[in-house]
Amino acid sequence: MSSAVADMVATLARGLVDNPAGVEVREGSEGPTTVLSLHVAEGDVGQVIGRGGRVARGLRSVVRAAGIARGERYQLEIVD
């Protein structure tokens, strides 16, 4: 079962990549933190990270803000 935050990350990532079918978000937990692992097609990793990591930083900021709004703690990992 995926959370609304995981669905949001998947939707945002699909808008960034060339192969939207290759986007997958998996949820795990490390104590009180929910870890979202973002998997994309091999050629799309650079688009999700962005120049200098700007896109990745933006995605992580959105995830943190969504967690604060829900009273939960989330962490985003981009798996390459």
Short mmCIF file of N, CA and C in Angstrom, two decimals:
data_model
loop_
_atom_site.label_atom_id
_atom_site.label_comp_id
_atom_site.label_asym_id
_atom_site.label_seq_id
_atom_site.Cartn_x
_atom_site.Cartn_y
_atom_site.Cartn_z
N MET A 1 0.85 -1.18 0.00
CA MET A 1 0.00 0.00 0.00
C MET A 1 0.88 1.23 0.00
N SER A 2 0.68 2.11 -0.94
CA SER A 2 1.52 3.29 -1.01
C SER A 2 0.79 4.49 -0.42
N SER A 3 1.56 5.38 0.15
CA SER A 3 1.00 6.56 0.78
C SER A 3 0.78 7.64 -0.27
N ALA A 4 0.07 8.68 0.13
CA ALA A 4 -0.17 9.80 -0.76
C ALA A 4 1.14 10.50 -1.11
N VAL A 5 2.08 10.53 -0.17
CA VAL A 5 3.37 11.16 -0.43
C VAL A 5 4.15 10.36 -1.48
N ALA A 6 4.13 9.05 -1.40
CA ALA A 6 4.80 8.21 -2.40
C ALA A 6 4.16 8.41 -3.77
N ASP A 7 2.84 8.50 -3.82
CA ASP A 7 2.14 8.74 -5.09
C ASP A 7 2.52 10.10 -5.66
N MET A 8 2.67 11.11 -4.79
CA MET A 8 3.06 12.45 -5.23
C MET A 8 4.47 12.42 -5.83
N VAL A 9 5.39 11.73 -5.18
CA VAL A 9 6.77 11.64 -5.68
C VAL A 9 6.77 10.95 -7.04
N ALA A 10 6.01 9.88 -7.19
CA ALA A 10 5.95 9.16 -8.46
C ALA A 10 5.39 10.07 -9.56
N THR A 11 4.37 10.83 -9.25
CA THR A 11 3.77 11.74 -10.23
C THR A 11 4.75 12.82 -10.65
N LEU A 12 5.45 13.41 -9.69
CA LEU A 12 6.45 14.43 -10.01
C LEU A 12 7.58 13.85 -10.85
N ALA A 13 8.05 12.67 -10.49
CA ALA A 13 9.16 12.04 -11.21
C ALA A 13 8.75 11.69 -12.64
N ARG A 14 7.52 11.23 -12.82
CA ARG A 14 7.05 10.88 -14.18
C ARG A 14 7.06 12.10 -15.08
N GLY A 15 6.83 13.28 -14.51
CA GLY A 15 6.86 14.51 -15.29
C GLY A 15 8.27 14.95 -15.67
N LEU A 16 9.26 14.41 -15.01
CA LEU A 16 10.65 14.83 -15.25
C LEU A 16 11.40 13.93 -16.23
N VAL A 17 10.99 12.69 -16.36
CA VAL A 17 11.79 11.71 -17.09
C VAL A 17 11.25 11.45 -18.49
N ASP A 18 12.10 10.82 -19.32
CA ASP A 18 11.70 10.45 -20.68
C ASP A 18 10.90 9.16 -20.71
N ASN A 19 11.10 8.29 -19.71
CA ASN A 19 10.44 6.99 -19.66
C ASN A 19 9.58 6.91 -18.39
N PRO A 20 8.37 7.49 -18.40
CA PRO A 20 7.54 7.50 -17.19
C PRO A 20 7.15 6.11 -16.69
N ALA A 21 7.12 5.13 -17.58
CA ALA A 21 6.76 3.77 -17.16
C ALA A 21 7.84 3.16 -16.27
N GLY A 22 9.04 3.69 -16.32
CA GLY A 22 10.14 3.16 -15.52
C GLY A 22 10.23 3.72 -14.12
N VAL A 23 9.28 4.58 -13.75
CA VAL A 23 9.30 5.20 -12.42
C VAL A 23 8.61 4.30 -11.41
N GLU A 24 9.28 4.07 -10.29
CA GLU A 24 8.72 3.27 -9.20
C GLU A 24 9.18 3.86 -7.87
N VAL A 25 8.26 3.95 -6.93
CA VAL A 25 8.59 4.43 -5.59
C VAL A 25 8.28 3.32 -4.60
N ARG A 26 9.28 2.95 -3.82
CA ARG A 26 9.11 1.91 -2.80
C ARG A 26 9.22 2.55 -1.43
N GLU A 27 8.42 2.05 -0.50
CA GLU A 27 8.42 2.58 0.86
C GLU A 27 9.07 1.59 1.82
N GLY A 28 9.82 2.12 2.73
CA GLY A 28 10.41 1.33 3.80
C GLY A 28 10.43 2.20 5.04
N SER A 29 10.94 1.67 6.13
CA SER A 29 11.00 2.50 7.33
C SER A 29 12.31 2.29 8.04
N GLU A 30 12.77 3.35 8.64
CA GLU A 30 13.95 3.34 9.51
C GLU A 30 13.53 4.04 10.79
N GLY A 31 13.05 3.27 11.73
CA GLY A 31 12.55 3.87 12.97
C GLY A 31 11.32 4.71 12.69
N PRO A 32 11.32 5.97 13.13
CA PRO A 32 10.13 6.81 12.93
C PRO A 32 10.06 7.43 11.53
N THR A 33 11.08 7.20 10.71
CA THR A 33 11.15 7.82 9.39
C THR A 33 10.70 6.84 8.31
N THR A 34 9.84 7.31 7.42
CA THR A 34 9.45 6.53 6.25
C THR A 34 10.42 6.89 5.12
N VAL A 35 11.09 5.90 4.58
CA VAL A 35 12.06 6.11 3.52
C VAL A 35 11.40 5.78 2.18
N LEU A 36 11.40 6.75 1.28
CA LEU A 36 10.87 6.55 -0.06
C LEU A 36 12.05 6.38 -1.00
N SER A 37 12.13 5.24 -1.68
CA SER A 37 13.19 4.96 -2.64
C SER A 37 12.64 5.15 -4.04
N LEU A 38 13.19 6.12 -4.75
CA LEU A 38 12.75 6.44 -6.10
C LEU A 38 13.63 5.72 -7.10
N HIS A 39 13.02 4.85 -7.90
CA HIS A 39 13.72 4.11 -8.94
C HIS A 39 13.24 4.62 -10.29
N VAL A 40 14.19 4.95 -11.17
CA VAL A 40 13.85 5.39 -12.53
C VAL A 40 14.69 4.59 -13.50
N ALA A 41 14.35 4.66 -14.79
CA ALA A 41 15.13 3.97 -15.82
C ALA A 41 16.56 4.51 -15.82
N GLU A 42 17.49 3.69 -16.22
CA GLU A 42 18.91 4.02 -16.14
C GLU A 42 19.27 5.35 -16.81
N GLY A 43 18.70 5.63 -17.95
CA GLY A 43 19.01 6.87 -18.66
C GLY A 43 18.35 8.10 -18.08
N ASP A 44 17.43 7.93 -17.14
CA ASP A 44 16.68 9.06 -16.58
C ASP A 44 17.19 9.54 -15.23
N VAL A 45 18.20 8.89 -14.69
CA VAL A 45 18.69 9.26 -13.35
C VAL A 45 19.17 10.71 -13.33
N GLY A 46 19.88 11.11 -14.36
CA GLY A 46 20.39 12.48 -14.42
C GLY A 46 19.30 13.53 -14.43
N GLN A 47 18.17 13.22 -15.04
CA GLN A 47 17.06 14.17 -15.10
C GLN A 47 16.40 14.33 -13.74
N VAL A 48 16.41 13.29 -12.94
CA VAL A 48 15.81 13.37 -11.61
C VAL A 48 16.75 14.06 -10.63
N ILE A 49 18.05 13.91 -10.86
CA ILE A 49 19.02 14.56 -9.98
C ILE A 49 19.20 16.02 -10.38
N GLY A 50 19.27 16.30 -11.67
CA GLY A 50 19.40 17.67 -12.14
C GLY A 50 20.82 18.19 -12.05
N ARG A 51 21.03 19.34 -12.64
CA ARG A 51 22.36 19.96 -12.65
C ARG A 51 22.74 20.39 -11.24
N GLY A 52 23.81 19.84 -10.75
CA GLY A 52 24.27 20.18 -9.41
C GLY A 52 23.36 19.65 -8.31
N GLY A 53 22.46 18.75 -8.65
CA GLY A 53 21.55 18.18 -7.66
C GLY A 53 20.36 19.06 -7.32
N ARG A 54 20.10 20.06 -8.12
CA ARG A 54 19.01 21.00 -7.82
C ARG A 54 17.64 20.36 -7.82
N VAL A 55 17.38 19.52 -8.81
CA VAL A 55 16.06 18.86 -8.89
C VAL A 55 15.89 17.91 -7.70
N ALA A 56 16.92 17.16 -7.38
CA ALA A 56 16.86 16.23 -6.25
C ALA A 56 16.60 17.00 -4.95
N ARG A 57 17.30 18.11 -4.76
CA ARG A 57 17.08 18.93 -3.57
C ARG A 57 15.64 19.43 -3.50
N GLY A 58 15.11 19.85 -4.65
CA GLY A 58 13.72 20.31 -4.69
C GLY A 58 12.74 19.21 -4.34
N LEU A 59 12.95 18.01 -4.90
CA LEU A 59 12.07 16.89 -4.58
C LEU A 59 12.13 16.55 -3.09
N ARG A 60 13.34 16.57 -2.52
CA ARG A 60 13.48 16.26 -1.09
C ARG A 60 12.80 17.31 -0.23
N SER A 61 12.85 18.58 -0.65
CA SER A 61 12.18 19.65 0.09
C SER A 61 10.67 19.46 0.07
N VAL A 62 10.13 19.09 -1.08
CA VAL A 62 8.69 18.85 -1.19
C VAL A 62 8.28 17.68 -0.32
N VAL A 63 9.08 16.63 -0.30
CA VAL A 63 8.78 15.45 0.51
C VAL A 63 8.80 15.81 2.00
N ARG A 64 9.81 16.57 2.41
CA ARG A 64 9.88 17.00 3.82
C ARG A 64 8.67 17.85 4.20
N ALA A 65 8.30 18.79 3.32
CA ALA A 65 7.16 19.65 3.59
C ALA A 65 5.86 18.85 3.68
N ALA A 66 5.70 17.87 2.81
CA ALA A 66 4.51 17.02 2.86
C ALA A 66 4.47 16.23 4.16
N GLY A 67 5.62 15.77 4.60
CA GLY A 67 5.69 15.04 5.86
C GLY A 67 5.32 15.92 7.04
N ILE A 68 5.81 17.15 7.05
CA ILE A 68 5.48 18.09 8.12
C ILE A 68 3.98 18.35 8.15
N ALA A 69 3.39 18.53 6.97
CA ALA A 69 1.95 18.78 6.89
C ALA A 69 1.14 17.60 7.42
N ARG A 70 1.68 16.40 7.26
CA ARG A 70 0.98 15.20 7.73
C ARG A 70 1.38 14.80 9.15
N GLY A 71 2.36 15.50 9.72
CA GLY A 71 2.83 15.15 11.05
C GLY A 71 3.67 13.90 11.06
N GLU A 72 4.32 13.61 9.94
CA GLU A 72 5.14 12.42 9.79
C GLU A 72 6.52 12.82 9.28
N ARG A 73 7.42 11.87 9.24
CA ARG A 73 8.78 12.14 8.80
C ARG A 73 9.09 11.27 7.59
N TYR A 74 9.53 11.92 6.49
CA TYR A 74 9.85 11.20 5.26
C TYR A 74 11.27 11.55 4.81
N GLN A 75 11.89 10.59 4.14
CA GLN A 75 13.20 10.79 3.55
C GLN A 75 13.15 10.23 2.13
N LEU A 76 13.70 10.96 1.17
CA LEU A 76 13.71 10.51 -0.22
C LEU A 76 15.11 10.08 -0.61
N GLU A 77 15.21 8.87 -1.15
CA GLU A 77 16.46 8.35 -1.71
C GLU A 77 16.25 8.10 -3.19
N ILE A 78 17.19 8.59 -3.98
CA ILE A 78 17.14 8.34 -5.42
C ILE A 78 18.11 7.21 -5.71
N VAL A 79 17.60 6.09 -6.15
CA VAL A 79 18.40 4.89 -6.37
C VAL A 79 18.88 4.88 -7.82
N ASP A 80 20.20 4.78 -7.98
CA ASP A 80 20.73 4.75 -9.35
C ASP A 80 21.27 3.40 -9.71
#
